[in-house]
Amino acid sequence: MKFTAQQIAGILEGEIEGNPDVEVSKLAKIEEGIPGSLTFLANPKYKSYIYTTKASVTIVDKAFVPEHPITTTLIKVNDAYKAFSQLLSYYNQIKLNKFGIEQPSFIAETALYGKDIYLGAFSYIGDKVNIGDNVKIFPNSYIGDNVTIGHNTIIFAGANIYSDCVIGANCIINSGAIIGADGFGFAPDQNGEYQKVPQTGNVIIEDNVDIGACTTIDRATLGSTIIRKGVKLDNQIQIAHNVEIGKNTVIAAQTGVAGSTKIGENCQIGGQVGFAGHITIGNNVKIQAQSGIGRNVKDDEVLQGSPAFGYGDYNKSYVHFKNLPKIMKDINHLQSKQNGDS
């Protein structure tokens, strides 16, 4: 799809310097711009590229004044970075603006769906599913029985939502995500063999939640695994049964949360963090990557390490840890000297 500089300026409420009729059909970094592409300049470190870029249109701040001749058409806005982000969002909406039901696909007779939905080929919609307006379900997706999906939610190709789960409005569930698989529940019998404990609960995902590719959220044993409003989960995260994650918490990739752990609101959790089960994490907690959390954590704590402790103490301790060989050498020298004197 092509847009003119004039059309883009209209979307961004910007001012044009150059050819208003030049057309673009792709996005590019400023140093990699080619004819027909749109780019932006926000970081002063990249300023030199605006004089060499082949991009047809460049978004810049209103304060920008060229010091050398340029060939690109400028669109001047109050904040180039925010304007480009706005344009990316607009571009994404157009790219995902699909409607209709493709075949082959299966929709149970008892399923209900709203207006302007998109259902990609080879998708399955089970009994008594309730799908809101403007929902996009891309090909090869599975929606189990009794699932509810709120308005404007996007489910990308190959995602699986098991029975009885509830997905809120304005959510994004990326490819390969699995919502509502059985939790890891087993109990040993008298012979020491593990027998499966039925997982009869569900998963509730509230509004405005993003679920990354290949992230898994297990259904509860009883009750619900709950992901509150505004949570953002990266790719390849494991959320176990009966976990609850508070609103607006963000978690980076490869983190694992064991069963029945409660994580508070507005937390920031780095990649590859491991949480033990049945613990409570407070609000506004920050946890550095690769930390191991095995205890309850109070509000506003900042943690690092495995087992994790205070971030400041960790950094101080690490200075000594790095110097351990020298410290041990000095200790051995002192002991040897002391033994020689005696």
mmCIF file with all atom_site columns, N, CA and C in Angstrom, residues 93-150:
data_model
loop_
_atom_site.group_PDB
_atom_site.id
_atom_site.type_symbol
_atom_site.label_atom_id
_atom_site.label_alt_id
_atom_site.label_comp_id
_atom_site.label_asym_id
_atom_site.label_entity_id
_atom_site.label_seq_id
_atom_site.pdbx_PDB_ins_code
_atom_site.Cartn_x
_atom_site.Cartn_y
_atom_site.Cartn_z
_atom_site.occupancy
_atom_site.B_iso_or_equiv
_atom_site.pdbx_formal_charge
_atom_site.auth_seq_id
_atom_site.auth_comp_id
_atom_site.auth_asym_id
_atom_site.auth_atom_id
_atom_site.pdbx_PDB_model_num
ATOM 1   N N  . GLN A 1 93  ? -2.282  -1.378  12.016 1.00 0.00 ? 93  GLN A N  1
ATOM 2   C CA . GLN A 1 93  ? -3.735  -1.525  11.946 1.00 0.00 ? 93  GLN A CA 1
ATOM 3   C C  . GLN A 1 93  ? -4.182  -1.826  10.523 1.00 0.00 ? 93  GLN A C  1
ATOM 4   N N  . ILE A 1 94  ? -3.578  -1.145  9.559  1.00 0.00 ? 94  ILE A N  1
ATOM 5   C CA . ILE A 1 94  ? -3.941  -1.379  8.158  1.00 0.00 ? 94  ILE A CA 1
ATOM 6   C C  . ILE A 1 94  ? -3.525  -2.775  7.733  1.00 0.00 ? 94  ILE A C  1
ATOM 7   N N  . LYS A 1 95  ? -2.308  -3.174  8.138  1.00 0.00 ? 95  LYS A N  1
ATOM 8   C CA . LYS A 1 95  ? -1.783  -4.481  7.746  1.00 0.00 ? 95  LYS A CA 1
ATOM 9   C C  . LYS A 1 95  ? -2.652  -5.617  8.289  1.00 0.00 ? 95  LYS A C  1
ATOM 10  N N  . LEU A 1 96  ? -3.208  -5.397  9.503  1.00 0.00 ? 96  LEU A N  1
ATOM 11  C CA . LEU A 1 96  ? -4.005  -6.436  10.146 1.00 0.00 ? 96  LEU A CA 1
ATOM 12  C C  . LEU A 1 96  ? -5.499  -6.277  9.894  1.00 0.00 ? 96  LEU A C  1
ATOM 13  N N  . ASN A 1 97  ? -5.846  -5.375  9.002  1.00 0.00 ? 97  ASN A N  1
ATOM 14  C CA . ASN A 1 97  ? -7.254  -5.034  8.787  1.00 0.00 ? 97  ASN A CA 1
ATOM 15  C C  . ASN A 1 97  ? -7.928  -6.075  7.896  1.00 0.00 ? 97  ASN A C  1
ATOM 16  N N  . LYS A 1 98  ? -8.093  -7.268  8.445  1.00 0.00 ? 98  LYS A N  1
ATOM 17  C CA . LYS A 1 98  ? -8.712  -8.358  7.702  1.00 0.00 ? 98  LYS A CA 1
ATOM 18  C C  . LYS A 1 98  ? -10.119 -8.612  8.238  1.00 0.00 ? 98  LYS A C  1
ATOM 19  N N  . PHE A 1 99  ? -11.004 -9.047  7.341  1.00 0.00 ? 99  PHE A N  1
ATOM 20  C CA . PHE A 1 99  ? -12.375 -9.351  7.734  1.00 0.00 ? 99  PHE A CA 1
ATOM 21  C C  . PHE A 1 99  ? -12.821 -10.633 7.035  1.00 0.00 ? 99  PHE A C  1
ATOM 22  N N  . GLY A 1 100 ? -13.842 -11.259 7.602  1.00 0.00 ? 100 GLY A N  1
ATOM 23  C CA . GLY A 1 100 ? -14.443 -12.413 6.951  1.00 0.00 ? 100 GLY A CA 1
ATOM 24  C C  . GLY A 1 100 ? -13.955 -13.721 7.508  1.00 0.00 ? 100 GLY A C  1
ATOM 25  N N  . ILE A 1 101 ? -14.604 -14.781 7.068  1.00 0.00 ? 101 ILE A N  1
ATOM 26  C CA . ILE A 1 101 ? -14.313 -16.137 7.534  1.00 0.00 ? 101 ILE A CA 1
ATOM 27  C C  . ILE A 1 101 ? -13.766 -16.939 6.363  1.00 0.00 ? 101 ILE A C  1
ATOM 28  N N  . GLU A 1 102 ? -12.500 -17.328 6.477  1.00 0.00 ? 102 GLU A N  1
ATOM 29  C CA . GLU A 1 102 ? -11.868 -18.088 5.406  1.00 0.00 ? 102 GLU A CA 1
ATOM 30  C C  . GLU A 1 102 ? -12.198 -19.576 5.535  1.00 0.00 ? 102 GLU A C  1
ATOM 31  N N  . GLN A 1 103 ? -12.128 -20.255 4.428  1.00 0.00 ? 103 GLN A N  1
ATOM 32  C CA . GLN A 1 103 ? -12.374 -21.691 4.400  1.00 0.00 ? 103 GLN A CA 1
ATOM 33  C C  . GLN A 1 103 ? -11.136 -22.419 3.872  1.00 0.00 ? 103 GLN A C  1
ATOM 34  N N  . PRO A 1 104 ? -10.867 -23.615 4.400  1.00 0.00 ? 104 PRO A N  1
ATOM 35  C CA . PRO A 1 104 ? -11.674 -24.333 5.382  1.00 0.00 ? 104 PRO A CA 1
ATOM 36  C C  . PRO A 1 104 ? -11.429 -23.850 6.808  1.00 0.00 ? 104 PRO A C  1
ATOM 37  N N  . SER A 1 105 ? -12.471 -23.753 7.582  1.00 0.00 ? 105 SER A N  1
ATOM 38  C CA . SER A 1 105 ? -12.398 -23.490 9.014  1.00 0.00 ? 105 SER A CA 1
ATOM 39  C C  . SER A 1 105 ? -13.649 -24.077 9.637  1.00 0.00 ? 105 SER A C  1
ATOM 40  N N  . PHE A 1 106 ? -13.649 -24.218 10.953 1.00 0.00 ? 106 PHE A N  1
ATOM 41  C CA . PHE A 1 106 ? -14.791 -24.836 11.623 1.00 0.00 ? 106 PHE A CA 1
ATOM 42  C C  . PHE A 1 106 ? -15.307 -23.919 12.719 1.00 0.00 ? 106 PHE A C  1
ATOM 43  N N  . ILE A 1 107 ? -16.621 -23.663 12.712 1.00 0.00 ? 107 ILE A N  1
ATOM 44  C CA . ILE A 1 107 ? -17.284 -22.912 13.773 1.00 0.00 ? 107 ILE A CA 1
ATOM 45  C C  . ILE A 1 107 ? -18.450 -23.754 14.273 1.00 0.00 ? 107 ILE A C  1
ATOM 46  N N  . ALA A 1 108 ? -18.444 -24.093 15.562 1.00 0.00 ? 108 ALA A N  1
ATOM 47  C CA . ALA A 1 108 ? -19.537 -24.884 16.120 1.00 0.00 ? 108 ALA A CA 1
ATOM 48  C C  . ALA A 1 108 ? -20.856 -24.121 16.017 1.00 0.00 ? 108 ALA A C  1
ATOM 49  N N  . GLU A 1 109 ? -21.941 -24.856 15.881 1.00 0.00 ? 109 GLU A N  1
ATOM 50  C CA . GLU A 1 109 ? -23.257 -24.222 15.729 1.00 0.00 ? 109 GLU A CA 1
ATOM 51  C C  . GLU A 1 109 ? -23.644 -23.390 16.944 1.00 0.00 ? 109 GLU A C  1
ATOM 52  N N  . THR A 1 110 ? -23.138 -23.724 18.098 1.00 0.00 ? 110 THR A N  1
ATOM 53  C CA . THR A 1 110 ? -23.494 -22.995 19.324 1.00 0.00 ? 110 THR A CA 1
ATOM 54  C C  . THR A 1 110 ? -22.584 -21.799 19.595 1.00 0.00 ? 110 THR A C  1
ATOM 55  N N  . ALA A 1 111 ? -21.578 -21.599 18.757 1.00 0.00 ? 111 ALA A N  1
ATOM 56  C CA . ALA A 1 111 ? -20.664 -20.473 18.944 1.00 0.00 ? 111 ALA A CA 1
ATOM 57  C C  . ALA A 1 111 ? -21.327 -19.173 18.513 1.00 0.00 ? 111 ALA A C  1
ATOM 58  N N  . LEU A 1 112 ? -20.962 -18.070 19.188 1.00 0.00 ? 112 LEU A N  1
ATOM 59  C CA . LEU A 1 112 ? -21.462 -16.744 18.853 1.00 0.00 ? 112 LEU A CA 1
ATOM 60  C C  . LEU A 1 112 ? -20.280 -15.841 18.539 1.00 0.00 ? 112 LEU A C  1
ATOM 61  N N  . TYR A 1 113 ? -20.458 -14.962 17.559 1.00 0.00 ? 113 TYR A N  1
ATOM 62  C CA . TYR A 1 113 ? -19.391 -14.011 17.257 1.00 0.00 ? 113 TYR A CA 1
ATOM 63  C C  . TYR A 1 113 ? -19.989 -12.686 16.801 1.00 0.00 ? 113 TYR A C  1
ATOM 64  N N  . GLY A 1 114 ? -19.229 -11.600 17.075 1.00 0.00 ? 114 GLY A N  1
ATOM 65  C CA . GLY A 1 114 ? -19.702 -10.253 16.779 1.00 0.00 ? 114 GLY A CA 1
ATOM 66  C C  . GLY A 1 114 ? -19.430 -9.842  15.345 1.00 0.00 ? 114 GLY A C  1
ATOM 67  N N  . LYS A 1 115 ? -19.580 -8.570  15.099 1.00 0.00 ? 115 LYS A N  1
ATOM 68  C CA . LYS A 1 115 ? -19.416 -8.038  13.751 1.00 0.00 ? 115 LYS A CA 1
ATOM 69  C C  . LYS A 1 115 ? -17.942 -7.798  13.431 1.00 0.00 ? 115 LYS A C  1
ATOM 70  N N  . ASP A 1 116 ? -17.657 -7.810  12.136 1.00 0.00 ? 116 ASP A N  1
ATOM 71  C CA . ASP A 1 116 ? -16.330 -7.472  11.600 1.00 0.00 ? 116 ASP A CA 1
ATOM 72  C C  . ASP A 1 116 ? -15.226 -8.372  12.137 1.00 0.00 ? 116 ASP A C  1
ATOM 73  N N  . ILE A 1 117 ? -15.520 -9.648  12.379 1.00 0.00 ? 117 ILE A N  1
ATOM 74  C CA . ILE A 1 117 ? -14.448 -10.542 12.827 1.00 0.00 ? 117 ILE A CA 1
ATOM 75  C C  . ILE A 1 117 ? -13.685 -11.076 11.618 1.00 0.00 ? 117 ILE A C  1
ATOM 76  N N  . TYR A 1 118 ? -12.481 -11.554 11.899 1.00 0.00 ? 118 TYR A N  1
ATOM 77  C CA . TYR A 1 118 ? -11.696 -12.269 10.896 1.00 0.00 ? 118 TYR A CA 1
ATOM 78  C C  . TYR A 1 118 ? -11.338 -13.620 11.476 1.00 0.00 ? 118 TYR A C  1
ATOM 79  N N  . LEU A 1 119 ? -11.601 -14.673 10.713 1.00 0.00 ? 119 LEU A N  1
ATOM 80  C CA . LEU A 1 119 ? -11.224 -16.022 11.100 1.00 0.00 ? 119 LEU A CA 1
ATOM 81  C C  . LEU A 1 119 ? -10.429 -16.640 9.970  1.00 0.00 ? 119 LEU A C  1
ATOM 82  N N  . GLY A 1 120 ? -9.142  -16.897 10.224 1.00 0.00 ? 120 GLY A N  1
ATOM 83  C CA . GLY A 1 120 ? -8.264  -17.434 9.200  1.00 0.00 ? 120 GLY A CA 1
ATOM 84  C C  . GLY A 1 120 ? -8.517  -18.903 8.910  1.00 0.00 ? 120 GLY A C  1
ATOM 85  N N  . ALA A 1 121 ? -8.052  -19.352 7.774  1.00 0.00 ? 121 ALA A N  1
ATOM 86  C CA . ALA A 1 121 ? -8.241  -20.734 7.336  1.00 0.00 ? 121 ALA A CA 1
ATOM 87  C C  . ALA A 1 121 ? -7.633  -21.723 8.332  1.00 0.00 ? 121 ALA A C  1
ATOM 88  N N  . PHE A 1 122 ? -8.267  -22.900 8.402  1.00 0.00 ? 122 PHE A N  1
ATOM 89  C CA . PHE A 1 122 ? -7.825  -24.016 9.242  1.00 0.00 ? 122 PHE A CA 1
ATOM 90  C C  . PHE A 1 122 ? -7.920  -23.703 10.738 1.00 0.00 ? 122 PHE A C  1
ATOM 91  N N  . SER A 1 123 ? -8.759  -22.746 11.092 1.00 0.00 ? 123 SER A N  1
ATOM 92  C CA . SER A 1 123 ? -8.982  -22.456 12.509 1.00 0.00 ? 123 SER A CA 1
ATOM 93  C C  . SER A 1 123 ? -10.205 -23.216 13.011 1.00 0.00 ? 123 SER A C  1
ATOM 94  N N  . TYR A 1 124 ? -10.263 -23.403 14.337 1.00 0.00 ? 124 TYR A N  1
ATOM 95  C CA . TYR A 1 124 ? -11.334 -24.183 14.960 1.00 0.00 ? 124 TYR A CA 1
ATOM 96  C C  . TYR A 1 124 ? -11.952 -23.364 16.079 1.00 0.00 ? 124 TYR A C  1
ATOM 97  N N  . ILE A 1 125 ? -13.280 -23.245 16.056 1.00 0.00 ? 125 ILE A N  1
ATOM 98  C CA . ILE A 1 125 ? -14.019 -22.539 17.092 1.00 0.00 ? 125 ILE A CA 1
ATOM 99  C C  . ILE A 1 125 ? -14.987 -23.534 17.729 1.00 0.00 ? 125 ILE A C  1
ATOM 100 N N  . GLY A 1 126 ? -14.813 -23.815 19.023 1.00 0.00 ? 126 GLY A N  1
ATOM 101 C CA . GLY A 1 126 ? -15.572 -24.860 19.693 1.00 0.00 ? 126 GLY A CA 1
ATOM 102 C C  . GLY A 1 126 ? -16.959 -24.452 20.142 1.00 0.00 ? 126 GLY A C  1
ATOM 103 N N  . ASP A 1 127 ? -17.625 -25.370 20.840 1.00 0.00 ? 127 ASP A N  1
ATOM 104 C CA . ASP A 1 127 ? -18.992 -25.155 21.323 1.00 0.00 ? 127 ASP A CA 1
ATOM 105 C C  . ASP A 1 127 ? -19.067 -24.003 22.321 1.00 0.00 ? 127 ASP A C  1
ATOM 106 N N  . LYS A 1 128 ? -20.132 -23.214 22.191 1.00 0.00 ? 128 LYS A N  1
ATOM 107 C CA . LYS A 1 128 ? -20.468 -22.146 23.129 1.00 0.00 ? 128 LYS A CA 1
ATOM 108 C C  . LYS A 1 128 ? -19.352 -21.116 23.295 1.00 0.00 ? 128 LYS A C  1
ATOM 109 N N  . VAL A 1 129 ? -18.523 -20.968 22.299 1.00 0.00 ? 129 VAL A N  1
ATOM 110 C CA . VAL A 1 129 ? -17.534 -19.888 22.285 1.00 0.00 ? 129 VAL A CA 1
ATOM 111 C C  . VAL A 1 129 ? -18.265 -18.570 22.041 1.00 0.00 ? 129 VAL A C  1
ATOM 112 N N  . ASN A 1 130 ? -17.806 -17.512 22.693 1.00 0.00 ? 130 ASN A N  1
ATOM 113 C CA . ASN A 1 130 ? -18.399 -16.175 22.516 1.00 0.00 ? 130 ASN A CA 1
ATOM 114 C C  . ASN A 1 130 ? -17.294 -15.198 22.130 1.00 0.00 ? 130 ASN A C  1
ATOM 115 N N  . ILE A 1 131 ? -17.337 -14.716 20.895 1.00 0.00 ? 131 ILE A N  1
ATOM 116 C CA . ILE A 1 131 ? -16.289 -13.849 20.345 1.00 0.00 ? 131 ILE A CA 1
ATOM 117 C C  . ILE A 1 131 ? -16.861 -12.457 20.120 1.00 0.00 ? 131 ILE A C  1
ATOM 118 N N  . GLY A 1 132 ? -16.166 -11.416 20.590 1.00 0.00 ? 132 GLY A N  1
ATOM 119 C CA . GLY A 1 132 ? -16.634 -10.047 20.471 1.00 0.00 ? 132 GLY A CA 1
ATOM 120 C C  . GLY A 1 132 ? -16.439 -9.457  19.085 1.00 0.00 ? 132 GLY A C  1
ATOM 121 N N  . ASP A 1 133 ? -16.739 -8.168  18.970 1.00 0.00 ? 133 ASP A N  1
ATOM 122 C CA . ASP A 1 133 ? -16.613 -7.451  17.705 1.00 0.00 ? 133 ASP A CA 1
ATOM 123 C C  . ASP A 1 133 ? -15.148 -7.217  17.340 1.00 0.00 ? 133 ASP A C  1
ATOM 124 N N  . ASN A 1 134 ? -14.892 -7.210  16.039 1.00 0.00 ? 134 ASN A N  1
ATOM 125 C CA . ASN A 1 134 ? -13.586 -6.825  15.500 1.00 0.00 ? 134 ASN A CA 1
ATOM 126 C C  . ASN A 1 134 ? -12.437 -7.682  16.020 1.00 0.00 ? 134 ASN A C  1
ATOM 127 N N  . VAL A 1 135 ? -12.719 -8.907  16.350 1.00 0.00 ? 135 VAL A N  1
ATOM 128 C CA . VAL A 1 135 ? -11.671 -9.846  16.776 1.00 0.00 ? 135 VAL A CA 1
ATOM 129 C C  . VAL A 1 135 ? -11.012 -10.446 15.535 1.00 0.00 ? 135 VAL A C  1
ATOM 130 N N  . LYS A 1 136 ? -9.682  -10.577 15.572 1.00 0.00 ? 136 LYS A N  1
ATOM 131 C CA . LYS A 1 136 ? -8.926  -11.183 14.476 1.00 0.00 ? 136 LYS A CA 1
ATOM 132 C C  . LYS A 1 136 ? -8.303  -12.487 14.967 1.00 0.00 ? 136 LYS A C  1
ATOM 133 N N  . ILE A 1 137 ? -8.673  -13.584 14.337 1.00 0.00 ? 137 ILE A N  1
ATOM 134 C CA . ILE A 1 137 ? -8.111  -14.886 14.671 1.00 0.00 ? 137 ILE A CA 1
ATOM 135 C C  . ILE A 1 137 ? -7.428  -15.423 13.423 1.00 0.00 ? 137 ILE A C  1
ATOM 136 N N  . PHE A 1 138 ? -6.119  -15.480 13.444 1.00 0.00 ? 138 PHE A N  1
ATOM 137 C CA . PHE A 1 138 ? -5.358  -15.829 12.254 1.00 0.00 ? 138 PHE A CA 1
ATOM 138 C C  . PHE A 1 138 ? -5.303  -17.348 12.056 1.00 0.00 ? 138 PHE A C  1
ATOM 139 N N  . PRO A 1 139 ? -4.853  -17.801 10.886 1.00 0.00 ? 139 PRO A N  1
ATOM 140 C CA . PRO A 1 139 ? -4.964  -19.218 10.523 1.00 0.00 ? 139 PRO A CA 1
ATOM 141 C C  . PRO A 1 139 ? -4.337  -20.178 11.530 1.00 0.00 ? 139 PRO A C  1
ATOM 142 N N  . ASN A 1 140 ? -4.882  -21.407 11.523 1.00 0.00 ? 140 ASN A N  1
ATOM 143 C CA . ASN A 1 140 ? -4.364  -22.509 12.334 1.00 0.00 ? 140 ASN A CA 1
ATOM 144 C C  . ASN A 1 140 ? -4.475  -22.264 13.833 1.00 0.00 ? 140 ASN A C  1
ATOM 145 N N  . SER A 1 141 ? -5.457  -21.482 14.237 1.00 0.00 ? 141 SER A N  1
ATOM 146 C CA . SER A 1 141 ? -5.676  -21.239 15.663 1.00 0.00 ? 141 SER A CA 1
ATOM 147 C C  . SER A 1 141 ? -6.760  -22.166 16.196 1.00 0.00 ? 141 SER A C  1
ATOM 148 N N  . TYR A 1 142 ? -6.675  -22.471 17.492 1.00 0.00 ? 142 TYR A N  1
ATOM 149 C CA . TYR A 1 142 ? -7.651  -23.341 18.142 1.00 0.00 ? 142 TYR A CA 1
ATOM 150 C C  . TYR A 1 142 ? -8.294  -22.595 19.304 1.00 0.00 ? 142 TYR A C  1
ATOM 151 N N  . ILE A 1 143 ? -9.615  -22.496 19.289 1.00 0.00 ? 143 ILE A N  1
ATOM 152 C CA . ILE A 1 143 ? -10.375 -21.877 20.366 1.00 0.00 ? 143 ILE A CA 1
ATOM 153 C C  . ILE A 1 143 ? -11.304 -22.948 20.932 1.00 0.00 ? 143 ILE A C  1
ATOM 154 N N  . GLY A 1 144 ? -11.033 -23.401 22.164 1.00 0.00 ? 144 GLY A N  1
ATOM 155 C CA . GLY A 1 144 ? -11.770 -24.505 22.748 1.00 0.00 ? 144 GLY A CA 1
ATOM 156 C C  . GLY A 1 144 ? -13.166 -24.128 23.219 1.00 0.00 ? 144 GLY A C  1
ATOM 157 N N  . ASP A 1 145 ? -13.903 -25.111 23.687 1.00 0.00 ? 145 ASP A N  1
ATOM 158 C CA . ASP A 1 145 ? -15.286 -24.914 24.124 1.00 0.00 ? 145 ASP A CA 1
ATOM 159 C C  . ASP A 1 145 ? -15.377 -23.886 25.257 1.00 0.00 ? 145 ASP A C  1
ATOM 160 N N  . ASN A 1 146 ? -16.459 -23.113 25.230 1.00 0.00 ? 146 ASN A N  1
ATOM 161 C CA . ASN A 1 146 ? -16.812 -22.176 26.309 1.00 0.00 ? 146 ASN A CA 1
ATOM 162 C C  . ASN A 1 146 ? -15.813 -21.039 26.507 1.00 0.00 ? 146 ASN A C  1
ATOM 163 N N  . VAL A 1 147 ? -14.979 -20.785 25.535 1.00 0.00 ? 147 VAL A N  1
ATOM 164 C CA . VAL A 1 147 ? -14.040 -19.666 25.626 1.00 0.00 ? 147 VAL A CA 1
ATOM 165 C C  . VAL A 1 147 ? -14.768 -18.355 25.313 1.00 0.00 ? 147 VAL A C  1
ATOM 166 N N  . THR A 1 148 ? -14.398 -17.297 26.019 1.00 0.00 ? 148 THR A N  1
ATOM 167 C CA . THR A 1 148 ? -14.909 -15.948 25.748 1.00 0.00 ? 148 THR A CA 1
ATOM 168 C C  . THR A 1 148 ? -13.746 -15.058 25.328 1.00 0.00 ? 148 THR A C  1
ATOM 169 N N  . ILE A 1 149 ? -13.933 -14.307 24.245 1.00 0.00 ? 149 ILE A N  1
ATOM 170 C CA . ILE A 1 149 ? -12.899 -13.398 23.732 1.00 0.00 ? 149 ILE A CA 1
ATOM 171 C C  . ILE A 1 149 ? -13.510 -12.016 23.577 1.00 0.00 ? 149 ILE A C  1
ATOM 172 N N  . GLY A 1 150 ? -12.911 -11.006 24.205 1.00 0.00 ? 150 GLY A N  1
ATOM 173 C CA . GLY A 1 150 ? -13.438 -9.653  24.178 1.00 0.00 ? 150 GLY A CA 1
ATOM 174 C C  . GLY A 1 150 ? -13.182 -8.922  22.869 1.00 0.00 ? 150 GLY A C  1
#
